[in-house]
Coordinates of C-alpha atoms in Angstrom, one line a residue:
X1 CA 56.0 -56.5 35.0
X2 CA 54.8 -53.5 32.9
X3 CA 52.7 -51.0 34.8
X4 CA 49.3 -50.3 33.5
X5 CA 48.6 -46.6 33.4
X6 CA 44.9 -45.9 33.8
X7 CA 43.3 -42.6 33.0
X8 CA 42.5 -40.6 36.1
X9 CA 38.8 -40.5 36.4
X10 CA 37.2 -37.0 36.1
X11 CA 35.0 -35.9 39.0
X12 CA 31.4 -36.2 38.0
X13 CA 30.8 -32.5 38.1
X14 CA 33.8 -31.7 35.9
X15 CA 32.9 -34.5 33.5
X16 CA 29.4 -33.1 33.2
X17 CA 30.8 -29.6 32.5
X18 CA 33.0 -30.9 29.8
X19 CA 30.2 -32.8 28.2
X20 CA 28.0 -29.7 28.4
X21 CA 30.6 -27.6 26.8
X22 CA 31.1 -30.1 23.9
X23 CA 27.4 -30.2 23.4
X24 CA 27.1 -26.4 23.3
X25 CA 30.0 -26.2 20.8
X26 CA 28.3 -28.8 18.6
X27 CA 25.0 -27.0 18.9
X28 CA 26.6 -23.7 17.9
X29 CA 28.2 -25.3 14.9
X30 CA 24.9 -26.6 13.8
X31 CA 22.9 -23.4 14.6
X32 CA 21.7 -21.4 11.6
X33 CA 23.3 -18.1 10.7
X34 CA 20.3 -15.8 11.2
X35 CA 19.8 -12.5 9.4
X36 CA 16.9 -10.3 10.5
X37 CA 15.3 -8.0 7.9
X38 CA 13.3 -5.1 9.2
X39 CA 11.2 -3.3 6.6
X40 CA 8.0 -1.4 6.1
X41 CA 5.7 -4.1 4.6
X42 CA 2.3 -2.5 5.0
X43 CA 2.9 1.3 5.4
X44 CA 3.9 4.3 3.4
X45 CA 7.2 2.7 2.2
X46 CA 5.9 -0.8 1.5
X47 CA 6.1 -0.5 -2.2
X48 CA 9.8 0.7 -2.2
X49 CA 11.1 -1.8 0.4
X50 CA 8.6 -4.3 1.8
X51 CA 8.2 -7.6 0.1
X52 CA 10.6 -6.6 -2.6
X53 CA 13.5 -6.3 -0.1
X54 CA 12.6 -9.6 1.5
X55 CA 12.6 -11.4 -1.9
X56 CA 15.9 -9.8 -2.9
X57 CA 17.6 -10.8 0.3
X58 CA 16.4 -14.4 -0.1
X59 CA 17.6 -14.4 -3.7
X60 CA 21.1 -13.5 -2.4
X61 CA 21.0 -16.3 0.2
X62 CA 19.8 -18.8 -2.4
X63 CA 22.5 -17.8 -4.9
X64 CA 25.1 -18.7 -2.2
X65 CA 23.6 -22.1 -1.7
X66 CA 21.6 -21.3 1.5
X67 CA 24.5 -22.1 3.7
X68 CA 27.7 -20.6 5.1
X69 CA 30.4 -22.2 7.3
X70 CA 28.4 -25.4 6.9
X71 CA 25.4 -23.8 8.6
X72 CA 22.0 -23.0 7.2
X73 CA 21.2 -19.4 6.6
X74 CA 17.9 -18.3 8.0
X75 CA 16.1 -15.0 7.0
X76 CA 13.8 -13.5 9.6
X77 CA 11.5 -10.7 8.6
X78 CA 9.6 -8.0 10.5
X79 CA 7.1 -5.3 9.4
X80 CA 7.9 -2.1 11.4
X81 CA 5.0 -0.2 9.8
X82 CA 7.2 3.0 9.8
X83 CA 7.2 3.0 13.6
X84 CA 10.7 3.7 15.1
X85 CA 9.9 2.2 18.5
X86 CA 8.6 -1.0 17.0
X87 CA 11.7 -1.4 14.9
X88 CA 14.0 -0.8 17.9
X89 CA 12.1 -3.2 20.1
X90 CA 12.4 -6.0 17.5
X91 CA 16.1 -5.2 16.9
X92 CA 16.7 -5.6 20.7
X93 CA 14.7 -8.8 20.8
X94 CA 16.5 -10.3 17.8
X95 CA 20.0 -9.4 18.9
X96 CA 19.4 -10.7 22.4
X97 CA 18.1 -14.0 21.0
X98 CA 21.3 -14.5 18.9
X99 CA 20.4 -13.0 15.5
X100 CA 23.8 -12.4 13.8
X101 CA 22.9 -9.3 11.6
X102 CA 20.0 -7.0 10.9
X103 CA 19.5 -5.6 7.4
X104 CA 17.5 -3.0 5.4
X105 CA 15.5 -0.9 7.9
X106 CA 13.7 1.5 5.5
X107 CA 12.9 5.0 6.8
X108 CA 15.4 7.1 8.6
X109 CA 13.6 7.4 11.9
X110 CA 13.4 3.6 12.3
X111 CA 16.9 3.3 11.0
X112 CA 18.4 5.6 13.6
X113 CA 16.4 3.9 16.4
X114 CA 17.8 0.5 15.4
X115 CA 21.3 1.9 15.0
X116 CA 21.3 2.9 18.6
X117 CA 20.5 -0.8 19.6
X118 CA 23.2 -2.1 17.2
X119 CA 25.8 0.2 18.8
X120 CA 24.8 -0.8 22.3
X121 CA 25.0 -4.5 21.5
X122 CA 28.1 -4.3 19.2
X123 CA 26.2 -6.2 16.5
X124 CA 26.1 -6.0 12.7
X125 CA 23.6 -3.7 11.1
X126 CA 23.6 -3.0 7.3
X127 CA 21.0 -0.6 6.0
X128 CA 19.9 0.0 2.4
X129 CA 16.5 1.7 2.9
X130 CA 17.1 5.0 4.8
X131 CA 18.6 8.3 3.6
X132 CA 20.1 9.9 6.7
X133 CA 23.7 11.0 6.5
X134 CA 24.0 10.6 10.2
X135 CA 24.3 6.8 9.8
X136 CA 27.9 7.2 8.5
X137 CA 28.3 10.7 10.1
X138 CA 28.2 11.6 13.8
X139 CA 26.3 8.3 14.7
X140 CA 28.7 5.9 12.9
X141 CA 29.8 2.7 14.5
X142 CA 32.3 0.0 13.8
X143 CA 29.7 -2.7 13.1
X144 CA 27.2 -0.5 11.1
X145 CA 27.1 0.0 7.3
X146 CA 25.0 2.1 4.9
X147 CA 24.6 0.5 1.5
X148 CA 22.5 1.8 -1.4
X149 CA 22.5 5.6 -1.1
X150 CA 22.3 8.5 1.3
X151 CA 21.1 12.1 1.3
X152 CA 24.6 13.4 0.2
X153 CA 24.7 11.1 -2.9
X154 CA 21.2 12.1 -3.9
X155 CA 21.9 15.8 -3.6
X156 CA 25.1 15.5 -5.5
X157 CA 23.5 13.5 -8.3
X158 CA 20.0 14.8 -9.0
X159 CA 20.0 18.0 -7.0
X160 CA 23.1 19.5 -8.5
X161 CA 22.1 18.4 -12.0
X162 CA 18.7 20.0 -11.7
X163 CA 20.2 23.2 -10.5
X164 CA 22.5 23.3 -13.5
X165 CA 20.0 22.2 -16.1
X166 CA 16.6 23.5 -14.9
X167 CA 17.0 26.4 -12.5
X168 CA 18.8 28.0 -9.6
X169 CA 15.9 29.1 -7.4
X170 CA 14.4 26.2 -5.4
X171 CA 11.4 25.6 -3.2
X172 CA 11.2 22.4 -1.1
X173 CA 8.2 20.3 -0.3
X174 CA 9.7 18.1 2.4
X175 CA 8.9 15.3 4.9
X176 CA 9.1 16.7 8.4
X177 CA 11.4 14.1 10.0
X178 CA 15.1 13.2 9.9
X179 CA 15.2 11.7 6.4
X180 CA 13.4 14.6 4.7
X181 CA 15.4 17.3 6.5
X182 CA 18.7 15.5 5.8
X183 CA 17.9 15.6 2.1
X184 CA 17.0 19.3 2.2
X185 CA 20.2 20.2 4.0
X186 CA 22.3 18.1 1.6
X187 CA 20.6 19.5 -1.5
X188 CA 20.8 23.1 -0.2
X189 CA 24.6 22.7 0.1
X190 CA 24.9 20.9 -3.3
X191 CA 23.0 23.5 -5.3
X192 CA 24.9 26.3 -3.6
X193 CA 28.1 25.0 -5.3
X194 CA 26.6 25.9 -8.7
X195 CA 24.9 29.1 -7.7
X196 CA 21.6 27.8 -6.5
X197 CA 19.6 29.0 -3.5
X198 CA 16.5 28.1 -1.6
X199 CA 13.6 30.5 -1.5
X200 CA 11.2 28.6 0.7
X201 CA 10.0 25.3 2.1
X202 CA 6.7 23.6 3.1
X203 CA 7.0 20.7 5.5
X204 CA 4.4 17.9 6.0
X205 CA 4.1 14.9 8.4
X206 CA 4.7 11.3 7.4
X207 CA 1.7 9.8 5.4
X208 CA 0.1 13.2 4.8
X209 CA -3.4 13.4 3.4
X210 CA -3.4 16.7 1.7
X211 CA -0.6 18.5 -0.3
X212 CA -2.6 21.3 -1.8
X213 CA -1.3 23.9 0.6
X214 CA 2.3 22.9 0.0
X215 CA 1.8 23.1 -3.7
X216 CA 0.2 26.5 -3.6
X217 CA 3.1 27.8 -1.5
X218 CA 5.5 26.4 -4.0
X219 CA 3.7 28.1 -6.9
X220 CA 3.5 31.4 -5.1
X221 CA 7.3 31.3 -4.4
X222 CA 7.9 31.6 -8.2
X223 CA 10.8 29.2 -7.7
X224 CA 12.1 27.6 -10.9
X225 CA 12.5 24.2 -9.3
X226 CA 10.1 22.5 -6.7
X227 CA 12.4 20.0 -5.0
X228 CA 10.5 17.0 -3.5
X229 CA 12.2 15.8 -0.4
X230 CA 9.7 13.2 0.5
X231 CA 9.3 9.5 -0.2
X232 CA 7.0 6.6 -1.0
X233 CA 3.3 7.3 -1.1
X234 CA 3.9 10.9 0.1
X235 CA 6.0 11.6 -3.0
X236 CA 3.5 10.0 -5.3
X237 CA 0.6 12.0 -3.8
X238 CA 2.6 15.3 -3.8
X239 CA 3.4 14.9 -7.5
X240 CA -0.3 14.1 -8.3
X241 CA -1.3 17.3 -6.4
X242 CA 1.3 19.4 -8.2
X243 CA 0.1 18.2 -11.6
X244 CA -3.6 18.9 -10.6
X245 CA -2.7 22.4 -9.6
X246 CA -0.9 23.2 -12.8
X247 CA 2.7 22.3 -12.4
X248 CA 2.8 20.2 -15.6
X249 CA 5.8 18.6 -17.4
X250 CA 5.7 21.5 -19.9
X251 CA 5.3 24.3 -17.3
X252 CA 8.0 26.8 -16.6
X253 CA 8.2 25.6 -13.0
X254 CA 9.6 22.1 -12.8
X255 CA 9.5 19.3 -10.3
X256 CA 12.6 17.5 -9.2
X257 CA 12.5 14.4 -6.9
X258 CA 15.4 13.9 -4.6
X259 CA 14.4 10.3 -4.0
X260 CA 12.2 8.7 -6.6
X261 CA 12.0 5.0 -7.3
X262 CA 10.9 3.1 -10.4
X263 CA 7.9 1.8 -8.3
X264 CA 6.9 5.5 -7.9
X265 CA 7.1 6.1 -11.6
X266 CA 5.0 2.9 -12.2
X267 CA 2.4 4.1 -9.8
X268 CA 2.2 7.6 -11.3
X269 CA 2.3 6.5 -15.0
X270 CA 4.6 8.1 -17.6
X271 CA 2.1 10.7 -18.5
X272 CA 2.3 12.2 -15.0
X273 CA 6.0 11.4 -14.2
X274 CA 7.6 12.2 -17.6
X275 CA 10.5 14.6 -17.8
X276 CA 11.4 14.4 -14.1
X277 CA 15.1 14.0 -13.1
X278 CA 15.9 11.3 -10.5
X279 CA 18.8 9.4 -9.2
X280 CA 19.1 5.7 -8.5
X281 CA 22.1 3.4 -7.9
X282 CA 20.5 0.7 -10.0
X283 CA 18.2 0.3 -13.0
X284 CA 16.9 -3.0 -14.2
X285 CA 17.5 -2.2 -17.9
X286 CA 21.2 -1.2 -17.8
X287 CA 22.7 -4.3 -19.3
X288 CA 22.2 -8.0 -19.9
X289 CA 23.2 -9.0 -16.3
X290 CA 20.7 -6.5 -14.7
X291 CA 18.0 -7.6 -17.2
X292 CA 18.5 -11.3 -16.4
X293 CA 18.4 -10.7 -12.6
X294 CA 15.3 -8.5 -13.0
X295 CA 13.5 -11.2 -15.0
X296 CA 13.9 -13.7 -12.1
X297 CA 13.0 -11.0 -9.5
X298 CA 9.9 -9.9 -11.5
X299 CA 8.6 -13.5 -11.6
X300 CA 8.5 -13.4 -7.7
X301 CA 7.3 -9.8 -7.1
X302 CA 5.5 -8.7 -10.3
X303 CA 7.6 -5.5 -10.3
X304 CA 11.1 -4.4 -11.2
X305 CA 13.6 -3.9 -8.4
X306 CA 14.8 -0.5 -7.2
X307 CA 18.1 0.5 -5.6
X308 CA 16.9 -0.1 -2.0
X309 CA 15.7 -3.6 -2.8
X310 CA 18.9 -4.3 -4.7
X311 CA 20.8 -2.8 -1.9
X312 CA 19.3 -5.5 0.4
X313 CA 20.3 -8.1 -2.1
X314 CA 23.9 -6.8 -2.3
X315 CA 24.4 -6.3 1.4
X316 CA 23.1 -9.7 2.4
X317 CA 25.3 -11.3 -0.3
X318 CA 28.4 -9.4 0.8
X319 CA 27.8 -10.1 4.5
X320 CA 27.6 -13.9 3.8
X321 CA 30.7 -13.8 1.6
X322 CA 32.5 -12.0 4.5
X323 CA 31.3 -14.5 7.0
X324 CA 32.7 -17.3 4.8
X325 CA 36.0 -15.5 4.3
X326 CA 36.4 -14.7 8.0
X327 CA 35.4 -18.1 9.2
X328 CA 33.2 -16.6 11.9
X329 CA 30.0 -14.6 12.6
X330 CA 31.7 -12.4 15.2
X331 CA 30.6 -8.9 14.4
X332 CA 33.8 -6.9 14.3
X333 CA 35.7 -9.6 12.5
X334 CA 33.0 -9.9 9.8
X335 CA 32.8 -6.2 9.3
X336 CA 36.6 -5.9 8.9
X337 CA 36.3 -8.6 6.2
X338 CA 33.4 -6.7 4.6
X339 CA 35.7 -3.6 4.3
X340 CA 38.5 -5.7 2.9
X341 CA 36.5 -7.4 0.2
X342 CA 35.4 -5.5 -2.9
X343 CA 31.6 -5.3 -3.6
X344 CA 31.1 -6.8 -7.0
X345 CA 27.7 -8.1 -7.9
X346 CA 24.7 -7.3 -10.2
X347 CA 24.1 -4.2 -8.0
X348 CA 27.5 -2.7 -8.5
X349 CA 30.9 -3.5 -9.9
X350 CA 32.7 -0.6 -8.2
X351 CA 31.6 -0.9 -4.5
X352 CA 33.9 -0.5 -1.5
X353 CA 32.9 -0.3 2.2
X354 CA 34.8 2.6 3.8
X355 CA 35.9 3.1 7.4
X356 CA 32.9 5.3 8.1
X357 CA 30.5 2.5 7.1
X358 CA 29.5 4.0 3.8
X359 CA 29.5 1.6 0.8
X360 CA 30.5 3.9 -2.0
X361 CA 29.7 3.1 -5.6
X362 CA 28.6 4.9 -8.8
X363 CA 25.3 6.7 -8.9
X364 CA 23.2 7.3 -12.0
X365 CA 21.2 10.3 -13.1
X366 CA 18.0 9.4 -15.0
X367 CA 15.2 11.2 -16.7
X368 CA 11.7 9.7 -16.9
X369 CA 10.7 8.9 -20.4
X370 CA 7.5 10.2 -22.1
X371 CA 4.9 7.7 -23.1
X372 CA 6.0 7.9 -26.7
X373 CA 9.6 7.1 -25.8
X374 CA 8.8 4.0 -23.8
X375 CA 8.9 0.8 -26.0
X376 CA 8.0 -2.0 -23.6
X377 CA 6.7 -2.6 -20.0
X378 CA 8.8 -0.8 -17.3
X379 CA 10.9 1.0 -20.0
X380 CA 10.8 4.2 -17.9
X381 CA 14.3 5.7 -17.7
X382 CA 16.8 7.5 -20.0
X383 CA 20.3 7.4 -18.6
X384 CA 21.5 11.0 -18.5
X385 CA 24.8 10.5 -16.7
X386 CA 27.0 8.5 -14.3
X387 CA 28.4 10.0 -11.2
X388 CA 31.5 8.1 -10.0
X389 CA 31.7 6.9 -6.4
X390 CA 34.3 9.5 -5.4
X391 CA 32.1 12.3 -6.6
X392 CA 28.7 10.9 -5.5
X393 CA 29.6 10.4 -1.8
X394 CA 31.1 12.7 0.7
X395 CA 35.0 12.5 0.7
X396 CA 36.2 10.5 3.6
X397 CA 38.4 13.4 4.7
X398 CA 35.3 15.5 5.1
X399 CA 33.3 12.8 7.0
X400 CA 32.0 13.7 10.5
X401 CA 32.4 10.0 11.5
X402 CA 35.1 9.7 14.2
X403 CA 36.2 6.3 12.7
X404 CA 37.2 8.1 9.5
X405 CA 40.0 10.0 11.4
X406 CA 41.6 7.0 13.1

């Protein structure tokens, strides 16, 4: 007679545990890949990040079919209102609830606060809105990346060019917080390489109401260049004040913005903004591909995209491509794949994510057109020059990031 081998029955507790584990595994496989986007949607930076960054990020998700690893991609959004503590609290809440990556985080104070949470949790954080060099400097982390620009790239594009073309003696009107001071330090170092020097500085708080005193100080300094190391509405209002007090496009004393977006030019109008030098990593009117993307974006936002908004698009797209290539959402594995894959999209064709977390790419030097030179809506920039990635960003050998020396 042939013996019948019967499966040994699992104890009930063990059987329940196995069933629970299988259920959990299936639930994880079906759970959405969640990306949290933190941006200023109602404060001083709302026009240069805000809704535009949200739309750009969603466009990247939609381009890739809305899914990765067979799982739906979900975009969560939060308005930090330029409050660092609010941004940090939301980041902690999201990471603790299983959000896979946080993106954008406009404003350096908020960005550095969220960076600390990402380092503590070992989670992915990719930022395209802030300027601070510390993100990929002394505060760098294995799962943190900086995408669109930083203070160093701005200083070595528009700062150095303005010192060479306009004047060697500079006075700064600067935002009195980490982003503004980072830009001042970087620009001071950059203009010194071509014989430039700083003769004075007037600092102001975030969302200042009056720039008259700062402008009068700048005029009294007799500096050839008034460098504007402030952003968003503060930048727009300081330019308006400078024009009202007599620093005109044809004046001997010139304005140079270290971080000016196409949205700022649109708000000011060409009559006020004309002639100013600025740097962006993206311009909607560069080529047929950028124009086609901008047309789709404009239909959703009623404005053309800037480099921070396009940085959000590019970083979300690259993150999802890395997740697909890595076969997982585990933070360190995905970040390693992000470094391995080249960044090639409508934002840049030359991008590479370095060991220090900086995504290096070409930067562009533009000059704002006069009203007579503009031929159609949003035709605002003249391309003056292209600064290649290895010149625009700090050399890896000079990085203060410990990861760069491993």
